[in-house]
């Protein structure tokens, strides 16, 4: 007979809550040790469950990792879209996007290293998520450029994707140098470079109505 003090009896959660708990424990473990050095036993111990409980929700360690990567990617896209929606003018939107992304990078619980600094970036499933994230962010920025400039849709997406790639590359370069360079300084540098480029794009001509 199972003791009432066993973990399974003490913390019996609804399936959705249990899954969220397991994802949180796995995110912490993968962020600390990477994919290959983390075992399912480590995640189960961190979550306070048995390994069979973990396998009731995820078929494999890769399945669990991909679920986390997708969640992190969705969070990045949401942040970028929110920053674009809240800005007034392209300069403010660009600064807002960069600020939001680098706040995400610096936030310990964001999962940034799990997706962007991972030992799994060459795995096809993870590489596909990274590409989807870059494309989604690029298209979100492209939609704003399309509203504000005379550029074609393909040109707007190209510039938006370039901006997203620049931010991602800068974050990777800065991540291990956070002790010697503040986030505010990084944003100052990137905003200056980005705006000197985007600011040179001619705005869409405004049609002025003349009273008859």
PDB file of C-alpha atoms in Angstrom:
ATOM      1  CA  UNK A   1       0.000   0.000   0.000  1.00  0.00           C
ATOM      2  CA  UNK A   2       1.321   3.464  -0.935  1.00  0.00           C
ATOM      3  CA  UNK A   3       2.222   5.665   1.982  1.00  0.00           C
ATOM      4  CA  UNK A   4       0.283   8.956   2.162  1.00  0.00           C
ATOM      5  CA  UNK A   5       3.644  10.710   2.446  1.00  0.00           C
ATOM      6  CA  UNK A   6       5.014   9.633  -0.928  1.00  0.00           C
ATOM      7  CA  UNK A   7       5.530  12.485  -3.458  1.00  0.00           C
ATOM      8  CA  UNK A   8       2.868  11.057  -5.797  1.00  0.00           C
ATOM      9  CA  UNK A   9       0.239  11.196  -3.039  1.00  0.00           C
ATOM     10  CA  UNK A  10       1.364  14.532  -1.579  1.00  0.00           C
ATOM     11  CA  UNK A  11       1.437  16.572  -4.766  1.00  0.00           C
ATOM     12  CA  UNK A  12      -1.082  14.995  -7.102  1.00  0.00           C
ATOM     13  CA  UNK A  13      -1.692  17.740  -9.674  1.00  0.00           C
ATOM     14  CA  UNK A  14      -4.033  18.102 -12.643  1.00  0.00           C
ATOM     15  CA  UNK A  15      -2.335  17.032 -15.867  1.00  0.00           C
ATOM     16  CA  UNK A  16      -1.872  20.568 -17.175  1.00  0.00           C
ATOM     17  CA  UNK A  17      -0.325  21.802 -13.931  1.00  0.00           C
ATOM     18  CA  UNK A  18       1.942  18.769 -13.713  1.00  0.00           C
ATOM     19  CA  UNK A  19       3.144  19.304 -17.271  1.00  0.00           C
ATOM     20  CA  UNK A  20       3.899  22.959 -16.528  1.00  0.00           C
ATOM     21  CA  UNK A  21       5.807  21.940 -13.392  1.00  0.00           C
ATOM     22  CA  UNK A  22       7.881  19.418 -15.319  1.00  0.00           C
ATOM     23  CA  UNK A  23       8.647  21.945 -18.050  1.00  0.00           C
ATOM     24  CA  UNK A  24       9.818  24.437 -15.424  1.00  0.00           C
ATOM     25  CA  UNK A  25      12.092  21.889 -13.774  1.00  0.00           C
ATOM     26  CA  UNK A  26      13.499  20.790 -17.127  1.00  0.00           C
ATOM     27  CA  UNK A  27      14.119  24.370 -18.233  1.00  0.00           C
ATOM     28  CA  UNK A  28      16.182  25.012 -15.091  1.00  0.00           C
ATOM     29  CA  UNK A  29      18.141  21.789 -15.554  1.00  0.00           C
ATOM     30  CA  UNK A  30      18.863  22.333 -19.254  1.00  0.00           C
ATOM     31  CA  UNK A  31      19.820  25.978 -18.662  1.00  0.00           C
ATOM     32  CA  UNK A  32      22.323  24.965 -15.993  1.00  0.00           C
ATOM     33  CA  UNK A  33      23.895  21.884 -17.590  1.00  0.00           C
ATOM     34  CA  UNK A  34      22.894  21.744 -21.252  1.00  0.00           C
ATOM     35  CA  UNK A  35      20.990  19.020 -23.009  1.00  0.00           C
ATOM     36  CA  UNK A  36      23.594  16.265 -23.170  1.00  0.00           C
ATOM     37  CA  UNK A  37      24.728  16.553 -19.547  1.00  0.00           C
ATOM     38  CA  UNK A  38      21.163  16.493 -18.186  1.00  0.00           C
ATOM     39  CA  UNK A  39      19.486  13.148 -17.531  1.00  0.00           C
ATOM     40  CA  UNK A  40      15.784  12.470 -17.163  1.00  0.00           C
ATOM     41  CA  UNK A  41      16.562  11.333 -13.611  1.00  0.00           C
ATOM     42  CA  UNK A  42      17.955  14.813 -12.882  1.00  0.00           C
ATOM     43  CA  UNK A  43      14.756  16.450 -14.112  1.00  0.00           C
ATOM     44  CA  UNK A  44      12.515  14.039 -12.210  1.00  0.00           C
ATOM     45  CA  UNK A  45      14.465  14.644  -8.991  1.00  0.00           C
ATOM     46  CA  UNK A  46      14.290  18.413  -9.478  1.00  0.00           C
ATOM     47  CA  UNK A  47      10.520  18.213 -10.037  1.00  0.00           C
ATOM     48  CA  UNK A  48      10.019  15.878  -7.062  1.00  0.00           C
ATOM     49  CA  UNK A  49       8.441  13.093  -9.126  1.00  0.00           C
ATOM     50  CA  UNK A  50       9.405   9.602 -10.215  1.00  0.00           C
ATOM     51  CA  UNK A  51      10.827   9.067 -13.701  1.00  0.00           C
ATOM     52  CA  UNK A  52       7.720   7.095 -14.806  1.00  0.00           C
ATOM     53  CA  UNK A  53       5.636  10.207 -14.032  1.00  0.00           C
ATOM     54  CA  UNK A  54       7.939  12.231 -16.274  1.00  0.00           C
ATOM     55  CA  UNK A  55       7.496   9.708 -19.100  1.00  0.00           C
ATOM     56  CA  UNK A  56       3.719   9.896 -18.727  1.00  0.00           C
ATOM     57  CA  UNK A  57       3.970  13.444 -20.098  1.00  0.00           C
ATOM     58  CA  UNK A  58       6.975  13.286 -22.441  1.00  0.00           C
ATOM     59  CA  UNK A  59       8.085  10.362 -24.592  1.00  0.00           C
ATOM     60  CA  UNK A  60      11.780  11.217 -24.440  1.00  0.00           C
ATOM     61  CA  UNK A  61      14.294  13.804 -23.312  1.00  0.00           C
ATOM     62  CA  UNK A  62      14.278  15.263 -26.831  1.00  0.00           C
ATOM     63  CA  UNK A  63      10.487  15.529 -26.760  1.00  0.00           C
ATOM     64  CA  UNK A  64      10.742  17.438 -23.481  1.00  0.00           C
ATOM     65  CA  UNK A  65      13.511  19.674 -24.781  1.00  0.00           C
ATOM     66  CA  UNK A  66      11.637  20.550 -27.974  1.00  0.00           C
ATOM     67  CA  UNK A  67       8.550  21.461 -25.940  1.00  0.00           C
ATOM     68  CA  UNK A  68      10.643  23.917 -23.912  1.00  0.00           C
ATOM     69  CA  UNK A  69      12.341  25.329 -27.018  1.00  0.00           C
ATOM     70  CA  UNK A  70       8.966  25.952 -28.658  1.00  0.00           C
ATOM     71  CA  UNK A  71       7.684  27.716 -25.539  1.00  0.00           C
ATOM     72  CA  UNK A  72      10.772  29.939 -25.379  1.00  0.00           C
ATOM     73  CA  UNK A  73      10.483  30.743 -29.092  1.00  0.00           C
ATOM     74  CA  UNK A  74       6.811  31.685 -28.723  1.00  0.00           C
ATOM     75  CA  UNK A  75       7.716  34.002 -25.838  1.00  0.00           C
ATOM     76  CA  UNK A  76      10.327  35.802 -27.956  1.00  0.00           C
ATOM     77  CA  UNK A  77       7.868  36.364 -30.804  1.00  0.00           C
ATOM     78  CA  UNK A  78       5.195  37.644 -28.404  1.00  0.00           C
ATOM     79  CA  UNK A  79       7.661  40.096 -26.885  1.00  0.00           C
ATOM     80  CA  UNK A  80       8.706  41.452 -30.275  1.00  0.00           C
ATOM     81  CA  UNK A  81       5.128  41.821 -31.486  1.00  0.00           C
ATOM     82  CA  UNK A  82       4.135  43.599 -28.260  1.00  0.00           C
ATOM     83  CA  UNK A  83       7.078  46.003 -28.576  1.00  0.00           C
ATOM     84  CA  UNK A  84       6.177  46.764 -32.193  1.00  0.00           C
ATOM     85  CA  UNK A  85       2.564  47.426 -31.248  1.00  0.00           C
ATOM     86  CA  UNK A  86       3.445  49.772 -28.389  1.00  0.00           C
ATOM     87  CA  UNK A  87       5.928  52.028 -30.216  1.00  0.00           C
ATOM     88  CA  UNK A  88       5.095  55.301 -31.965  1.00  0.00           C
ATOM     89  CA  UNK A  89       7.351  55.614 -35.013  1.00  0.00           C
ATOM     90  CA  UNK A  90       9.994  53.231 -36.315  1.00  0.00           C
ATOM     91  CA  UNK A  91      12.788  54.593 -34.125  1.00  0.00           C
ATOM     92  CA  UNK A  92      10.759  53.885 -30.979  1.00  0.00           C
ATOM     93  CA  UNK A  93       9.695  50.489 -32.300  1.00  0.00           C
ATOM     94  CA  UNK A  94      13.268  49.429 -33.052  1.00  0.00           C
ATOM     95  CA  UNK A  95      14.459  50.557 -29.615  1.00  0.00           C
ATOM     96  CA  UNK A  96      11.515  48.796 -28.008  1.00  0.00           C
ATOM     97  CA  UNK A  97      12.208  45.528 -29.802  1.00  0.00           C
ATOM     98  CA  UNK A  98      15.861  45.553 -28.817  1.00  0.00           C
ATOM     99  CA  UNK A  99      15.075  46.472 -25.217  1.00  0.00           C
ATOM    100  CA  UNK A 100      12.446  43.747 -24.892  1.00  0.00           C
ATOM    101  CA  UNK A 101      14.701  41.084 -26.406  1.00  0.00           C
ATOM    102  CA  UNK A 102      17.699  41.916 -24.232  1.00  0.00           C
ATOM    103  CA  UNK A 103      15.541  42.012 -21.106  1.00  0.00           C
ATOM    104  CA  UNK A 104      14.541  38.480 -22.080  1.00  0.00           C
ATOM    105  CA  UNK A 105      18.191  37.497 -22.550  1.00  0.00           C
ATOM    106  CA  UNK A 106      19.160  38.784 -19.122  1.00  0.00           C
ATOM    107  CA  UNK A 107      16.174  37.299 -17.265  1.00  0.00           C
ATOM    108  CA  UNK A 108      17.362  34.072 -15.533  1.00  0.00           C
ATOM    109  CA  UNK A 109      14.039  32.268 -15.939  1.00  0.00           C
ATOM    110  CA  UNK A 110      13.480  33.205 -19.591  1.00  0.00           C
ATOM    111  CA  UNK A 111      15.065  30.080 -21.049  1.00  0.00           C
ATOM    112  CA  UNK A 112      17.313  32.086 -23.373  1.00  0.00           C
ATOM    113  CA  UNK A 113      20.331  29.736 -23.055  1.00  0.00           C
ATOM    114  CA  UNK A 114      18.146  26.670 -23.602  1.00  0.00           C
ATOM    115  CA  UNK A 115      17.272  27.749 -27.138  1.00  0.00           C
ATOM    116  CA  UNK A 116      19.892  30.269 -28.259  1.00  0.00           C
ATOM    117  CA  UNK A 117      23.001  29.086 -26.361  1.00  0.00           C
ATOM    118  CA  UNK A 118      22.287  25.387 -26.520  1.00  0.00           C
ATOM    119  CA  UNK A 119      24.427  22.375 -27.350  1.00  0.00           C
ATOM    120  CA  UNK A 120      21.462  21.315 -29.501  1.00  0.00           C
ATOM    121  CA  UNK A 121      21.275  24.142 -32.050  1.00  0.00           C
ATOM    122  CA  UNK A 122      22.416  21.778 -34.822  1.00  0.00           C
ATOM    123  CA  UNK A 123      19.645  19.276 -34.092  1.00  0.00           C
ATOM    124  CA  UNK A 124      17.106  19.477 -36.964  1.00  0.00           C
ATOM    125  CA  UNK A 125      14.119  19.979 -34.651  1.00  0.00           C
ATOM    126  CA  UNK A 126      15.829  22.765 -32.686  1.00  0.00           C
ATOM    127  CA  UNK A 127      17.309  24.383 -35.794  1.00  0.00           C
ATOM    128  CA  UNK A 128      13.817  24.474 -37.276  1.00  0.00           C
ATOM    129  CA  UNK A 129      12.478  26.278 -34.191  1.00  0.00           C
ATOM    130  CA  UNK A 130      15.302  28.826 -34.358  1.00  0.00           C
ATOM    131  CA  UNK A 131      14.625  29.466 -38.039  1.00  0.00           C
ATOM    132  CA  UNK A 132      10.893  29.804 -37.395  1.00  0.00           C
ATOM    133  CA  UNK A 133      11.603  32.317 -34.643  1.00  0.00           C
ATOM    134  CA  UNK A 134      13.874  34.431 -36.850  1.00  0.00           C
ATOM    135  CA  UNK A 135      11.336  34.333 -39.668  1.00  0.00           C
ATOM    136  CA  UNK A 136       8.411  35.261 -37.410  1.00  0.00           C
ATOM    137  CA  UNK A 137      10.303  38.189 -35.874  1.00  0.00           C
ATOM    138  CA  UNK A 138      11.489  39.304 -39.311  1.00  0.00           C
ATOM    139  CA  UNK A 139       7.979  39.237 -40.722  1.00  0.00           C
ATOM    140  CA  UNK A 140       6.606  41.135 -37.717  1.00  0.00           C
ATOM    141  CA  UNK A 141       9.183  43.875 -38.262  1.00  0.00           C
ATOM    142  CA  UNK A 142       8.568  43.689 -41.986  1.00  0.00           C
ATOM    143  CA  UNK A 143       4.878  44.452 -41.531  1.00  0.00           C
ATOM    144  CA  UNK A 144       5.743  47.666 -39.710  1.00  0.00           C
ATOM    145  CA  UNK A 145       8.216  48.681 -42.411  1.00  0.00           C
ATOM    146  CA  UNK A 146       5.628  47.936 -45.096  1.00  0.00           C
ATOM    147  CA  UNK A 147       3.222  50.354 -43.426  1.00  0.00           C
ATOM    148  CA  UNK A 148       5.821  53.107 -43.091  1.00  0.00           C
ATOM    149  CA  UNK A 149       7.902  52.855 -46.289  1.00  0.00           C
ATOM    150  CA  UNK A 150       7.589  52.378 -50.037  1.00  0.00           C
ATOM    151  CA  UNK A 151       9.617  49.144 -49.935  1.00  0.00           C
ATOM    152  CA  UNK A 152       8.179  45.923 -51.338  1.00  0.00           C
ATOM    153  CA  UNK A 153       7.039  43.180 -48.962  1.00  0.00           C
ATOM    154  CA  UNK A 154      10.081  41.023 -49.746  1.00  0.00           C
ATOM    155  CA  UNK A 155      12.392  43.969 -49.086  1.00  0.00           C
ATOM    156  CA  UNK A 156      10.665  44.683 -45.785  1.00  0.00           C
ATOM    157  CA  UNK A 157      10.974  41.063 -44.664  1.00  0.00           C
ATOM    158  CA  UNK A 158      14.640  41.041 -45.673  1.00  0.00           C
ATOM    159  CA  UNK A 159      15.359  44.091 -43.535  1.00  0.00           C
ATOM    160  CA  UNK A 160      13.261  42.803 -40.644  1.00  0.00           C
ATOM    161  CA  UNK A 161      15.009  39.429 -40.692  1.00  0.00           C
ATOM    162  CA  UNK A 162      18.389  41.182 -40.843  1.00  0.00           C
ATOM    163  CA  UNK A 163      17.466  43.190 -37.771  1.00  0.00           C
ATOM    164  CA  UNK A 164      16.337  40.071 -35.906  1.00  0.00           C
ATOM    165  CA  UNK A 165      19.539  38.250 -36.865  1.00  0.00           C
ATOM    166  CA  UNK A 166      21.697  41.171 -35.738  1.00  0.00           C
ATOM    167  CA  UNK A 167      20.001  41.262 -32.340  1.00  0.00           C
ATOM    168  CA  UNK A 168      20.395  37.522 -31.910  1.00  0.00           C
ATOM    169  CA  UNK A 169      24.080  37.548 -32.921  1.00  0.00           C
ATOM    170  CA  UNK A 170      24.775  40.485 -30.585  1.00  0.00           C
ATOM    171  CA  UNK A 171      23.040  38.698 -27.705  1.00  0.00           C
ATOM    172  CA  UNK A 172      25.158  35.580 -28.206  1.00  0.00           C
ATOM    173  CA  UNK A 173      28.348  37.701 -28.260  1.00  0.00           C
ATOM    174  CA  UNK A 174      27.278  39.673 -25.178  1.00  0.00           C
ATOM    175  CA  UNK A 175      25.929  36.815 -23.076  1.00  0.00           C
ATOM    176  CA  UNK A 176      29.334  35.737 -21.738  1.00  0.00           C
ATOM    177  CA  UNK A 177      30.496  39.363 -21.343  1.00  0.00           C
ATOM    178  CA  UNK A 178      27.647  40.608 -19.195  1.00  0.00           C
ATOM    179  CA  UNK A 179      30.053  41.362 -16.359  1.00  0.00           C
ATOM    180  CA  UNK A 180      32.046  43.828 -18.459  1.00  0.00           C
ATOM    181  CA  UNK A 181      29.281  45.467 -20.518  1.00  0.00           C
ATOM    182  CA  UNK A 182      25.870  46.526 -19.277  1.00  0.00           C
ATOM    183  CA  UNK A 183      22.635  45.825 -21.125  1.00  0.00           C
ATOM    184  CA  UNK A 184      22.054  49.578 -21.380  1.00  0.00           C
ATOM    185  CA  UNK A 185      25.365  50.030 -23.221  1.00  0.00           C
ATOM    186  CA  UNK A 186      24.568  47.188 -25.613  1.00  0.00           C
ATOM    187  CA  UNK A 187      21.181  48.725 -26.384  1.00  0.00           C
ATOM    188  CA  UNK A 188      22.764  52.123 -26.953  1.00  0.00           C
ATOM    189  CA  UNK A 189      25.232  50.681 -29.469  1.00  0.00           C
ATOM    190  CA  UNK A 190      22.700  48.525 -31.313  1.00  0.00           C
ATOM    191  CA  UNK A 191      20.023  51.212 -31.440  1.00  0.00           C
ATOM    192  CA  UNK A 192      22.500  53.648 -32.943  1.00  0.00           C
ATOM    193  CA  UNK A 193      23.631  51.218 -35.631  1.00  0.00           C
ATOM    194  CA  UNK A 194      20.125  49.988 -36.389  1.00  0.00           C
ATOM    195  CA  UNK A 195      18.577  53.422 -36.658  1.00  0.00           C
ATOM    196  CA  UNK A 196      21.359  54.754 -38.880  1.00  0.00           C
ATOM    197  CA  UNK A 197      20.431  51.963 -41.256  1.00  0.00           C
ATOM    198  CA  UNK A 198      16.652  51.939 -40.973  1.00  0.00           C
ATOM    199  CA  UNK A 199      16.438  55.704 -40.674  1.00  0.00           C
ATOM    200  CA  UNK A 200      17.870  56.017 -44.180  1.00  0.00           C
ATOM    201  CA  UNK A 201      14.906  54.163 -45.703  1.00  0.00           C
ATOM    202  CA  UNK A 202      12.574  56.743 -47.286  1.00  0.00           C
ATOM    203  CA  UNK A 203       9.185  56.893 -45.548  1.00  0.00           C
ATOM    204  CA  UNK A 204       5.951  56.294 -47.369  1.00  0.00           C
ATOM    205  CA  UNK A 205       4.642  59.454 -49.014  1.00  0.00           C
ATOM    206  CA  UNK A 206       1.677  60.916 -47.182  1.00  0.00           C
ATOM    207  CA  UNK A 207      -1.334  61.938 -49.226  1.00  0.00           C
ATOM    208  CA  UNK A 208      -2.532  65.363 -48.159  1.00  0.00           C
ATOM    209  CA  UNK A 209      -6.119  66.272 -48.905  1.00  0.00           C
ATOM    210  CA  UNK A 210      -6.585  69.790 -50.186  1.00  0.00           C
ATOM    211  CA  UNK A 211      -9.986  71.341 -49.525  1.00  0.00           C
ATOM    212  CA  UNK A 212     -11.867  71.988 -52.779  1.00  0.00           C
TER     213      UNK A 212
END
